[in-house]
CSV table of C-alpha atoms and ligand atoms in Angstrom, one decimal:
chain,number,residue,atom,x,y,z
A,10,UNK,CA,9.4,-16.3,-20.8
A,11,UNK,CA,8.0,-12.6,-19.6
A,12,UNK,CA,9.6,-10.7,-17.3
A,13,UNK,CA,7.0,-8.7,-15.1
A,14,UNK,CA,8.6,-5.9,-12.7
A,15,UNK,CA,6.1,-5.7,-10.2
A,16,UNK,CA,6.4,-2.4,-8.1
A,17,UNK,CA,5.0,-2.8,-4.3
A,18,UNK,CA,4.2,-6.5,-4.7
A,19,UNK,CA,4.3,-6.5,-0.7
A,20,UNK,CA,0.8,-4.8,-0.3
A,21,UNK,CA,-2.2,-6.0,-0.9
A,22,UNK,CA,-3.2,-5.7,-4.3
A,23,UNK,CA,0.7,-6.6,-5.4
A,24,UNK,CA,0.8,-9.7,-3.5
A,25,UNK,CA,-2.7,-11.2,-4.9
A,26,UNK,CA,-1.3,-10.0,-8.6
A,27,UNK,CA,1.9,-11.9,-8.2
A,28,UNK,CA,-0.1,-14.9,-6.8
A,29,UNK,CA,-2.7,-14.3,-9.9
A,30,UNK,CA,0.0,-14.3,-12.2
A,31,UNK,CA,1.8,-17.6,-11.1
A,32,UNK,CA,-1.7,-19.5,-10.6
A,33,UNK,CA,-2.6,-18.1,-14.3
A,34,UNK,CA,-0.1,-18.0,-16.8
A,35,UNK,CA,0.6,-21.0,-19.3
A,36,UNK,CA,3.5,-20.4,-20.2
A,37,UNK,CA,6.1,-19.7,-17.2
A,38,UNK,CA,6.7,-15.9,-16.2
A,39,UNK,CA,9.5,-14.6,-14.0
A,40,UNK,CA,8.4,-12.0,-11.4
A,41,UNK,CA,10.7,-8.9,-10.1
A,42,UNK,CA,8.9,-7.8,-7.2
A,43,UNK,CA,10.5,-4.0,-6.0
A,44,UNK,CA,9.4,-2.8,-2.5
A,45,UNK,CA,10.7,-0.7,0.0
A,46,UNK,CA,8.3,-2.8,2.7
A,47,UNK,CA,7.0,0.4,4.4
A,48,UNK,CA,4.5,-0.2,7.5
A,49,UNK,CA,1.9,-1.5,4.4
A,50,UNK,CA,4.7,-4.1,2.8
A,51,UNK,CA,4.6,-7.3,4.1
A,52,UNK,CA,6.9,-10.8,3.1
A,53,UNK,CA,4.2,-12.6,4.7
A,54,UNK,CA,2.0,-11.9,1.8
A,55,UNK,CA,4.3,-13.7,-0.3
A,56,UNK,CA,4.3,-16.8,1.0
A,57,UNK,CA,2.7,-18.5,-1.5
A,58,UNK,CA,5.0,-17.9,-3.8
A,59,UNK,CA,8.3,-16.8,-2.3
A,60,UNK,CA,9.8,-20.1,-3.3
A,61,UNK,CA,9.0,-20.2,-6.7
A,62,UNK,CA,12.2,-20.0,-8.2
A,63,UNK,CA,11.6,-17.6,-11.2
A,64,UNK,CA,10.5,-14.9,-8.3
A,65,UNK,CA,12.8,-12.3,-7.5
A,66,UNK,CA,12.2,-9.8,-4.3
A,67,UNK,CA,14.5,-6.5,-4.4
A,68,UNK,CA,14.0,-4.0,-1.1
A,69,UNK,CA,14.1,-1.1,-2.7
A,70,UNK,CA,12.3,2.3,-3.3
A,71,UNK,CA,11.0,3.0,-6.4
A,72,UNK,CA,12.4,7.0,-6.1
A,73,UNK,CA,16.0,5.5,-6.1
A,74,UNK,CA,17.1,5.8,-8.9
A,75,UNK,CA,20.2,3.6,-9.0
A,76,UNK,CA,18.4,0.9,-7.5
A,77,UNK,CA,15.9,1.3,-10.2
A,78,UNK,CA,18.0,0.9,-13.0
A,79,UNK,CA,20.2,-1.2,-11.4
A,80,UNK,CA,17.1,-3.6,-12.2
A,81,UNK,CA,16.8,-3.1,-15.5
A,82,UNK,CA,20.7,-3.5,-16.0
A,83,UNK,CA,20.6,-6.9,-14.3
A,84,UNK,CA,17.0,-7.6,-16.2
A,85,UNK,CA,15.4,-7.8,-19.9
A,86,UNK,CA,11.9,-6.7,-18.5
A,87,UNK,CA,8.8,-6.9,-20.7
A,88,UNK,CA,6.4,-5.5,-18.8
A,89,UNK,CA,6.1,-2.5,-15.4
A,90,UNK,CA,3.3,-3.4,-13.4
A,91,UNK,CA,3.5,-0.4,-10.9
A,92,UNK,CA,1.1,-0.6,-8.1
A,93,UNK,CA,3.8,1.2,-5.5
A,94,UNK,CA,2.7,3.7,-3.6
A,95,UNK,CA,1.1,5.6,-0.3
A,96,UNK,CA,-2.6,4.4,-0.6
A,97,UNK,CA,-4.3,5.6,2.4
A,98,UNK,CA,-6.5,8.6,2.1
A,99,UNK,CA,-6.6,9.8,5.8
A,100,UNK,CA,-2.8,9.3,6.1
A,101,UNK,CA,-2.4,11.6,3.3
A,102,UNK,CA,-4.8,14.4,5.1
A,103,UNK,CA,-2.2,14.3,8.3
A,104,UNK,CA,0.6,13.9,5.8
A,105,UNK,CA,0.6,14.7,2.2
A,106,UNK,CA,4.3,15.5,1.7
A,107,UNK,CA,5.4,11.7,1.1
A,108,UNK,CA,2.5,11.1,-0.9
A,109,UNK,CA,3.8,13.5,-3.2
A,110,UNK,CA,7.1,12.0,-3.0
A,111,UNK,CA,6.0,8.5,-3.8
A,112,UNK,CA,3.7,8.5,-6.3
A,113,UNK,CA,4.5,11.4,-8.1
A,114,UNK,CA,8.3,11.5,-8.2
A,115,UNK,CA,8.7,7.9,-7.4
A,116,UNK,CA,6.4,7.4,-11.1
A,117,UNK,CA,8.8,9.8,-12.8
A,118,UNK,CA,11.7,7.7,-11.7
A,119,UNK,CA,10.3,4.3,-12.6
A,120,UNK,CA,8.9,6.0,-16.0
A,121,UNK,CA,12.2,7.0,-16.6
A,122,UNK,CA,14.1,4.0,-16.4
A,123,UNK,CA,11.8,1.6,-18.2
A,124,UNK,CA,12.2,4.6,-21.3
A,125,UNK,CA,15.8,4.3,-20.8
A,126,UNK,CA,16.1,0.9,-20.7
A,127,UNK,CA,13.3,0.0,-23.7
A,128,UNK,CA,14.2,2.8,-26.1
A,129,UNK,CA,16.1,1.9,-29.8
A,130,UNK,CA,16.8,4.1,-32.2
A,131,UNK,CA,13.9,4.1,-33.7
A,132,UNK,CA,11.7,3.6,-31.1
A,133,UNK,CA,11.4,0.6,-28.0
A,134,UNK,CA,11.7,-3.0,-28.2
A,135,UNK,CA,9.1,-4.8,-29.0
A,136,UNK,CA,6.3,-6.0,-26.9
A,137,UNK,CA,7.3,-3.5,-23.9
A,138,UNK,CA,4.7,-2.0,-21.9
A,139,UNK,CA,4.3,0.2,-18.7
A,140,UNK,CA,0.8,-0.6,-16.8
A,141,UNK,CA,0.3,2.2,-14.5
A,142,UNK,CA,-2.2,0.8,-11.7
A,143,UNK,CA,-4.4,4.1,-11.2
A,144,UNK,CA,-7.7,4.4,-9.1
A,145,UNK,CA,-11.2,5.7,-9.3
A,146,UNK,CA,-10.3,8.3,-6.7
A,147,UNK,CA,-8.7,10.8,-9.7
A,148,UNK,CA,-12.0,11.5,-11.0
A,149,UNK,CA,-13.3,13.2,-7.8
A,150,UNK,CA,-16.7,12.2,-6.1
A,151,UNK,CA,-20.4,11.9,-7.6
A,152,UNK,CA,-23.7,12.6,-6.4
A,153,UNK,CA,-26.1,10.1,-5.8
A,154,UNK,CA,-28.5,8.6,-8.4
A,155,UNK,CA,-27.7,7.1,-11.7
A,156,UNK,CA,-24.0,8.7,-12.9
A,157,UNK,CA,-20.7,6.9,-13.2
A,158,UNK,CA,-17.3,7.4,-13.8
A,159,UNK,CA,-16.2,6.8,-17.7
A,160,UNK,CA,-12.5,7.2,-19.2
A,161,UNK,CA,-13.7,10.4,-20.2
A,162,UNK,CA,-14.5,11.9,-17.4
A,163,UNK,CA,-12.2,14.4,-16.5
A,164,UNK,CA,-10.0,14.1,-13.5
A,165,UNK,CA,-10.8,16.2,-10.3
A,166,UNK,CA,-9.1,14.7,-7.1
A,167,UNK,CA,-10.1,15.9,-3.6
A,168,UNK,CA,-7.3,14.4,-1.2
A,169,UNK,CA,-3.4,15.0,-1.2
A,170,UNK,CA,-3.8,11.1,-2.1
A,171,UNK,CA,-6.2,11.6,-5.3
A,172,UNK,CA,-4.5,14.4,-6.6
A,173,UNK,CA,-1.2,12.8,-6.3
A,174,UNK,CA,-2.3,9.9,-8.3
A,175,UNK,CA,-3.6,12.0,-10.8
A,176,UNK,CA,-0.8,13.8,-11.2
A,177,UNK,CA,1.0,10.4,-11.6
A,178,UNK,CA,-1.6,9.9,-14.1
A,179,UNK,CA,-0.9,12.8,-16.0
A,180,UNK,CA,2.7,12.1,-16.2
A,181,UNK,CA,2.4,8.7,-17.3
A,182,UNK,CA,0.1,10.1,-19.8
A,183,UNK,CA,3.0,12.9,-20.5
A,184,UNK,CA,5.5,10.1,-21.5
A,185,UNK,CA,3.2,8.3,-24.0
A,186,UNK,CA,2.1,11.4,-25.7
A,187,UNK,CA,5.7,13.1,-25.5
A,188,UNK,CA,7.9,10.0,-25.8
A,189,UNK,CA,5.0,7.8,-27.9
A,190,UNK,CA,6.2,5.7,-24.8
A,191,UNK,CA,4.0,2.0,-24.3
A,192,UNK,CA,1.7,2.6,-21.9
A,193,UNK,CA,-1.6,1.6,-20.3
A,194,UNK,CA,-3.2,3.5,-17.0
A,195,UNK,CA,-6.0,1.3,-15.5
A,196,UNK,CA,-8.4,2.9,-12.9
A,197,UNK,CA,-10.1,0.9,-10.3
A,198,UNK,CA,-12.9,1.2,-8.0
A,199,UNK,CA,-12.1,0.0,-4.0
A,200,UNK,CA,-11.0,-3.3,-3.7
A,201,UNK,CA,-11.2,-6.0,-0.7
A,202,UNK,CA,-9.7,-9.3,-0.1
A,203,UNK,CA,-6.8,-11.3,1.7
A,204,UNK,CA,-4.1,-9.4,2.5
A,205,UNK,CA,-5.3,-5.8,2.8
A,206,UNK,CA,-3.7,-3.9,5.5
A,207,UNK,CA,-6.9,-3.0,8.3
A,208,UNK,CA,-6.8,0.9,8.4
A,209,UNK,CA,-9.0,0.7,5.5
A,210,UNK,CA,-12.9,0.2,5.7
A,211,UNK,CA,-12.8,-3.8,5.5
A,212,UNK,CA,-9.9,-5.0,7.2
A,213,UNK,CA,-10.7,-2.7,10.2
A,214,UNK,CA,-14.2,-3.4,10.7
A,215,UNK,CA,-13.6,-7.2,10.4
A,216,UNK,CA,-10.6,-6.9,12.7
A,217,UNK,CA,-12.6,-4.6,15.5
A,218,UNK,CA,-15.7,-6.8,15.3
A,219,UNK,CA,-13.8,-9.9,16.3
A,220,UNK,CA,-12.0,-7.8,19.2
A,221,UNK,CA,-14.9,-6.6,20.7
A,222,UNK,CA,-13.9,-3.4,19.7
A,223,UNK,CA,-16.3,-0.4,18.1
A,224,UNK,CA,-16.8,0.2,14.5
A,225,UNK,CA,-16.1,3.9,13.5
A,226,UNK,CA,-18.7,5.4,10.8
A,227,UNK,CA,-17.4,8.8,9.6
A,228,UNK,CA,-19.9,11.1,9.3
A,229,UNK,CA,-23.4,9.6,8.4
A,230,UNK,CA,-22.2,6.3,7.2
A,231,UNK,CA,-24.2,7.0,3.5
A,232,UNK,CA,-21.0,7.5,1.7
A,233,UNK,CA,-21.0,5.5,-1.8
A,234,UNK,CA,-18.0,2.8,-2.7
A,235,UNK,CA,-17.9,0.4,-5.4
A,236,UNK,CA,-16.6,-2.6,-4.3
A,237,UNK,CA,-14.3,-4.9,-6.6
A,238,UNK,CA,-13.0,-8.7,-5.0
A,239,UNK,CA,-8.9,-8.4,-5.7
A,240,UNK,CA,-8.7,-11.2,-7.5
A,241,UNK,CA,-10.9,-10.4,-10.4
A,242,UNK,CA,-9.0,-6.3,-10.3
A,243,UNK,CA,-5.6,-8.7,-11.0
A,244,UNK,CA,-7.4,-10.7,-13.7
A,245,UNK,CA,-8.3,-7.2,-15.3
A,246,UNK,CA,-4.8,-5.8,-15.1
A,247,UNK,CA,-3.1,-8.9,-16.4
A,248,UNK,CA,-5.5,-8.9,-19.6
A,249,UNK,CA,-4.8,-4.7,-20.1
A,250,UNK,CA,-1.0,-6.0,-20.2
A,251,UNK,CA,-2.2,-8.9,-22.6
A,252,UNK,CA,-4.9,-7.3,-24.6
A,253,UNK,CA,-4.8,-3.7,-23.9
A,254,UNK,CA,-4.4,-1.2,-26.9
A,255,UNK,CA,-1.4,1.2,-26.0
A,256,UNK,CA,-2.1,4.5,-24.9
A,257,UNK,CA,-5.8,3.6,-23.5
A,258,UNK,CA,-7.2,4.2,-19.9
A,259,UNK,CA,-8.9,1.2,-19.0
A,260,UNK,CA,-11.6,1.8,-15.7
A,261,UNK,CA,-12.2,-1.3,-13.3
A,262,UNK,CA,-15.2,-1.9,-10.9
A,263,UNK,CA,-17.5,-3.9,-10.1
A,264,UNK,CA,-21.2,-2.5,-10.6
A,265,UNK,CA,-21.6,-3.3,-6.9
A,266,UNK,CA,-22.3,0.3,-4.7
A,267,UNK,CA,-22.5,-0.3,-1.2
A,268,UNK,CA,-22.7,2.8,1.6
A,269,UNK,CA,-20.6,2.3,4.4
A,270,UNK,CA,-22.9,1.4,6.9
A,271,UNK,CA,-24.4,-1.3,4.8
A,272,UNK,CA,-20.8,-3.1,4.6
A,273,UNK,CA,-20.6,-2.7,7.9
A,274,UNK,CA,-24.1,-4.7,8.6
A,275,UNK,CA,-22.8,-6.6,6.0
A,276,UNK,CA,-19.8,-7.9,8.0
A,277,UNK,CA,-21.4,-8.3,11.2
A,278,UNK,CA,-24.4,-10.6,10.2
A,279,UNK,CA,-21.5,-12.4,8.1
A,280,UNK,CA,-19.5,-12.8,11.1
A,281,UNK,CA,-22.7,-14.1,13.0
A,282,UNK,CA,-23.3,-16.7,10.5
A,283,UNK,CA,-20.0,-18.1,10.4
A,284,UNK,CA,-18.7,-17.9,13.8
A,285,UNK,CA,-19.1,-21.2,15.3
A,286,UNK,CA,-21.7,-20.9,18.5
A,287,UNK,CA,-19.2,-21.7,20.9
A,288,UNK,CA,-16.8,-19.0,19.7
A,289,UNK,CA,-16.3,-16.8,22.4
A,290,UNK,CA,-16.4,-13.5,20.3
A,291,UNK,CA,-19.3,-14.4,19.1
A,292,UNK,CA,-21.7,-12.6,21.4
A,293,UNK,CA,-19.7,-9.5,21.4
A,294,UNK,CA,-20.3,-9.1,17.5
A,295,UNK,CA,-23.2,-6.8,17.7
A,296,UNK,CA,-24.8,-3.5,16.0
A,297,UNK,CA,-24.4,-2.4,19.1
A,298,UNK,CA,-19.8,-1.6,18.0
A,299,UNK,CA,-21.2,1.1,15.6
A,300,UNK,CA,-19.9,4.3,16.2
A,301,UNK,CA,-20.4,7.7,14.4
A,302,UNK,CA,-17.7,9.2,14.7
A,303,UNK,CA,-16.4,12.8,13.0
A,304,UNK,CA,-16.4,12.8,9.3
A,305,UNK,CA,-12.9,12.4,7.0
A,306,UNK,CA,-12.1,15.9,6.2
A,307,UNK,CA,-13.1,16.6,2.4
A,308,UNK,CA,-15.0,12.9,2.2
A,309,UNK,CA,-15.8,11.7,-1.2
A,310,UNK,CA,-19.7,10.9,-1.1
A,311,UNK,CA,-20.0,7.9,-3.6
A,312,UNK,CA,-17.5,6.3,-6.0
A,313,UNK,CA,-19.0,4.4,-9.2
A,314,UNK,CA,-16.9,2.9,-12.3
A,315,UNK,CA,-18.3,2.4,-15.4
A,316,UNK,CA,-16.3,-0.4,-16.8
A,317,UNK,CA,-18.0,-0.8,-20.3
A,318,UNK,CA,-14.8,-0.3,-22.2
A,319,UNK,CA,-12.8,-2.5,-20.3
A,320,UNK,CA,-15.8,-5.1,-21.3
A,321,UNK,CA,-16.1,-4.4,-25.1
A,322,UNK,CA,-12.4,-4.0,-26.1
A,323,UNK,CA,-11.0,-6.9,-23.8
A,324,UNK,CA,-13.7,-8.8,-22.6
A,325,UNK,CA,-13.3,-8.3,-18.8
A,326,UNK,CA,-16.2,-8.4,-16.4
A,327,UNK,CA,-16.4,-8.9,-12.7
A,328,UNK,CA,-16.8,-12.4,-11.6
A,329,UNK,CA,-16.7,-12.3,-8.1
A,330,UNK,CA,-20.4,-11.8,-6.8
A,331,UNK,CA,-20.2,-9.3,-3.8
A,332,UNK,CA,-21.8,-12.1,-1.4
A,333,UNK,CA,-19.4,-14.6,-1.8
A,334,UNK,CA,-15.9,-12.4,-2.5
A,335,UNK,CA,-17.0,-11.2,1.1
A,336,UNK,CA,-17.5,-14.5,2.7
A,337,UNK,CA,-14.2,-15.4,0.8
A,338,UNK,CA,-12.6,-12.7,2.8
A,339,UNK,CA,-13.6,-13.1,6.3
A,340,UNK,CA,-13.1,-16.5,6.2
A,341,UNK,CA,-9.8,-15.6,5.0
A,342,UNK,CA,-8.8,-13.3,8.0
A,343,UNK,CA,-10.5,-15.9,10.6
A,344,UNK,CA,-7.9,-18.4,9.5
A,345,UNK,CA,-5.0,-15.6,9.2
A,346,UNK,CA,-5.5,-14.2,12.8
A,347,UNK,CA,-1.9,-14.5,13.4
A,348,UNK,CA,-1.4,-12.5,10.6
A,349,UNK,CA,-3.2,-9.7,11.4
A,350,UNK,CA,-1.7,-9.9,15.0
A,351,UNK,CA,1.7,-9.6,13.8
A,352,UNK,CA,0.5,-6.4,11.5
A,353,UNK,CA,-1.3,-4.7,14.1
A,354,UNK,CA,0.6,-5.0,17.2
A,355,UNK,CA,3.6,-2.6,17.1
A,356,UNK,CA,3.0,0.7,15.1
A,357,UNK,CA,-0.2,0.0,14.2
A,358,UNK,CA,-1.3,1.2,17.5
A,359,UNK,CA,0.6,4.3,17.5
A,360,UNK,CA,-1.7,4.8,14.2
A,361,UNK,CA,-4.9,3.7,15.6
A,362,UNK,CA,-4.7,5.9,18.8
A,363,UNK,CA,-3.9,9.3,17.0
A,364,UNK,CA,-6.7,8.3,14.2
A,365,UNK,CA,-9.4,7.4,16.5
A,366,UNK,CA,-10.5,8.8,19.7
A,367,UNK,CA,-12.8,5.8,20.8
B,12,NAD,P1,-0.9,-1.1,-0.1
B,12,NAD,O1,-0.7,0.1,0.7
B,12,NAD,O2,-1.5,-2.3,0.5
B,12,NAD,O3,0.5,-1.5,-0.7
B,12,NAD,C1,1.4,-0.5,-1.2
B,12,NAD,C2,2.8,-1.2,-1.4
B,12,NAD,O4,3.7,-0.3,-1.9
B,12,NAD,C3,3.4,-1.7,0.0
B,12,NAD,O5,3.9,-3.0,-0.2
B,12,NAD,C4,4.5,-0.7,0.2
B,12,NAD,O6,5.6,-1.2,1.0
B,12,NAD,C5,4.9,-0.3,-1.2
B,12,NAD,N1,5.6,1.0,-1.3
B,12,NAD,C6,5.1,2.2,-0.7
B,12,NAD,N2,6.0,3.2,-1.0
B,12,NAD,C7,7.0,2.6,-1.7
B,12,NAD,C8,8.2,3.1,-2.3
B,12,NAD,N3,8.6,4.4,-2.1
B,12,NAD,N4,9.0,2.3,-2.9
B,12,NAD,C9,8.7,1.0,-3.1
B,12,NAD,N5,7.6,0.4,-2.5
B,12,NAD,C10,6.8,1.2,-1.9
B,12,NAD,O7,-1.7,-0.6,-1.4
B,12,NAD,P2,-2.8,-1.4,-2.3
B,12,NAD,O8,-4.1,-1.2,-1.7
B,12,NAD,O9,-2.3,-2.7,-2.6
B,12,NAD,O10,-2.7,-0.4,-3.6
B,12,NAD,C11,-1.8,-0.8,-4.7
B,12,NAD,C12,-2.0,0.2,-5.8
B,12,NAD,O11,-3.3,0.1,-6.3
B,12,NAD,C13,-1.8,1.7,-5.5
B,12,NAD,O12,-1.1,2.3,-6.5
B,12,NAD,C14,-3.2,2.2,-5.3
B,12,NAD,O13,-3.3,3.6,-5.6
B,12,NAD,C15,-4.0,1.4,-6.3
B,12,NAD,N6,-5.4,1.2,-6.0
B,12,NAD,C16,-5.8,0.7,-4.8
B,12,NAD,C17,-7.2,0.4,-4.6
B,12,NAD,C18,-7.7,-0.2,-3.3
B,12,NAD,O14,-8.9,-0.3,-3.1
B,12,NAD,N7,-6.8,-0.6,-2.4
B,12,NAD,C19,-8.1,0.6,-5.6
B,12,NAD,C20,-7.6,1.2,-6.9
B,12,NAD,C21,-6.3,1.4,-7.0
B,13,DAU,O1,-11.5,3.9,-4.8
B,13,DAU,C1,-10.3,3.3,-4.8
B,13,DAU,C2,-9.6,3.7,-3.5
B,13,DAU,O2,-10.2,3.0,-2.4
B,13,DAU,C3,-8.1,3.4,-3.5
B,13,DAU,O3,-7.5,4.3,-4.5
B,13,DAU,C4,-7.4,3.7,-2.1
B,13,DAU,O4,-6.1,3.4,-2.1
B,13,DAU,C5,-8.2,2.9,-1.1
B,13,DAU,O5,-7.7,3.3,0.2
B,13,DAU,C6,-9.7,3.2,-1.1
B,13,DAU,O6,-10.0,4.6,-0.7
B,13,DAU,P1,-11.2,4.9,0.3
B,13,DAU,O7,-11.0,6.1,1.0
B,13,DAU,O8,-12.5,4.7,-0.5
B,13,DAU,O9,-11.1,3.6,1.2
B,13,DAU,P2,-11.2,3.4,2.8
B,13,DAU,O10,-11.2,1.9,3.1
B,13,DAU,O11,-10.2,4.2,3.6
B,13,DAU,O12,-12.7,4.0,3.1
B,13,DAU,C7,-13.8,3.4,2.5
B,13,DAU,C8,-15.0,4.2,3.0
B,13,DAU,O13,-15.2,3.9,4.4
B,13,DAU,C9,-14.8,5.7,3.0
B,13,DAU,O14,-16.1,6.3,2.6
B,13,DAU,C10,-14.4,6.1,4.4
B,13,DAU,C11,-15.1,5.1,5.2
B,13,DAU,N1,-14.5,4.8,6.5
B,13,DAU,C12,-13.2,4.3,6.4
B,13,DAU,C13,-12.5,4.0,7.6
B,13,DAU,C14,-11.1,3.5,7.6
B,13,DAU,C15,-15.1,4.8,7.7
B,13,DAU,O15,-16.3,5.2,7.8
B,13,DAU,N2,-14.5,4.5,8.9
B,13,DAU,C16,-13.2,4.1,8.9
B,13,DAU,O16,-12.6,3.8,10.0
């Protein structure tokens, strides 16, 4: 049986891994899932699997490093699947510090405890390997028209948040050329599904809609994301741990660019369709929520992965078409309203007030 330590299993992408990985595997794999719930962790997200009796939750942070290998003493783990970390790109413009922190020192600390634990004399067990979960963001922003990002572009983040998952890159990077330590780094495009926390595009828009609330645009609402359904950026990472060749970047998206404003529409003639007629929000779901409001400082114009070699040397491609992974979703967070009151009623509005003015 393999042992997965799953770092910040409580957010969004974690929790849809560790559900991808239980609905998935054959053969039976036991789940360490390490999290130091901050205000993106959520237990509710583990619902599904929470009594499953070869899953493990530890609260922890990943930059303690007694906790950390306190793990590993009580564990033979096979495989690091590290997806903790501070993930939201305006929160790093108001405070960068604990991004730093985080994902920079808290990588060192997890790096340094898997090499501890895996390392013989003449090398590391067998079949170990670290998967650093690593984003598109690192590579900086392109222009419009017909570029992408490839594993050789080079890396040239814009936010506190980029650069501090590049530099978690580079060290992860450091360790396998240094330390010839088992690694892969994957890099995905932005992803949306259950689960994700709504101060990011998706969540928010789907959140305010239903409320009555207006939708806030930064600057001219042409900005460029490629959008990837969760569940088929889990199936990728689960067949780089299975199939990946050590040392390799592997890049994740889903050929799907949308600008902001179009997922916006997107959402709201979604919502339209779907809401049953005598649903009272119903009428208030309107073009007329948009708002322009100022733009994010240092906004990256458009995001777009080329995942060719992920394709050719493992055989993954996106499965999710962007039409139905979206439908997928708001259905989703129509049934899970209580959810998303629990998440957005205490400091959530602290957040929302000092982030937007309208
Ligand atoms: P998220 O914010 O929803 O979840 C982050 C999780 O990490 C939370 O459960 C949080 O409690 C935990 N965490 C934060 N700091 C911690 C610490 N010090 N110790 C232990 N746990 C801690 O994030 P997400 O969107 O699920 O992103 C997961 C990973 O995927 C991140 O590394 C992110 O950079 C990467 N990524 C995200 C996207 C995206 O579109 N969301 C795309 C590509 C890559
Ligand atoms: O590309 C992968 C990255 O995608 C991940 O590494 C990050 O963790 C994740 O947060 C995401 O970053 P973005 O900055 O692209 O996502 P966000 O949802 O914050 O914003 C998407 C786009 O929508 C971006 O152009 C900014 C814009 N936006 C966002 C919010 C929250 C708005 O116009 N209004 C908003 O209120």
């Amino acid at each position: 049986m393999k042992t997965y330590l799953v770092t910040g299993g409580a957010g969004f992408i974690g929790a849809n891994f560790i559900e991808y990985l239980f609905e998935t595997k054959k053969e039976a794999v036991k789940v360490i899932n390490v999290d130091a719930l901050t205000y993106s962790g959520n237990l509710e997200n583990l619902k599904r699997v929470e009594d499953n009796p070869n899953y493990i939750f530890v609260k922890a942070d990943i930059c303690d490093k007694a906790a950390i290998e306190q793990i590993f003493a009580g564990h033979d783990v096979d495989y690091v699947v590290h997806f903790a970390a501070e993930t939201h790109v305006d929160r790093s413009i108001r405070n960068p510090e604990v991004f730093a922190k985080t994902n920079v020192m808290g990588t060192l600390n997890l790096l340094n405890a898997a090499k501890n634990a895996w390392e013989t004399e003449d090398g590391y067990k067998e079949g170990k390997k670290y998967l650093q979960v690593s984003t598109d963001e690192v590579y900086g922003s392109l222009e419009e028209g017909n570029t992408f990002f490839y594993e050789t572009t080079p890396l040239d983040p814009h936010s506190p948040y980029s650069a501090s998952k590049a530099s978690a890159d580079m060290l992860v990077k450091s360790y396998a050329d240094t330390y010839q330590f088992p690694v892969n780094i994957t890099r995905c495009s932005n992803n949306y599904g259950p689960y994700q926390f709504p101060e990011k595009l998706i969540p928010l828009m789907i959140n305010n809609a239903l409320s009555g609330k207006k939708l806030p645009i930064y600057g001219d609402g042409l900005n460029v994301r490629d959008w990837l359904y969760v569940k088929d950026h889990a199936k990728a990472i689960s067949m780089v741990i299975d199939n990946g060749k050590l040392g390799e970047v592997y890049n994740v998206g889903g050929h799907n660019e949308k600008t902001n404003i179009e997922i916006v529409t997107i959402i709201l003639d979604t919502l339209q369709e779907i809401l049953p007629a005598d649903d009272a929000r119903r009428a208030g779901v309107t073009k007329e929520l948009i708002t322009y409001v100022a733009d994010r400082k240092g906004h990256d114009r458009r995001y777009a992965i080329a995942p060719d070699k992920i394709k050719e040397d493992i055989g993954w491609y996106p499965e999710t078409k962007f039409e139905d992974g979206i439908r997928l979703t708001i259905q989703w967070y129509l049934k899970h309203q209580q959810w998303m009151e629990n998440i957005t009623s205490g400091q959530y509005q602290e957040y929302y007030k000092e982030m937007y003015s309208i």
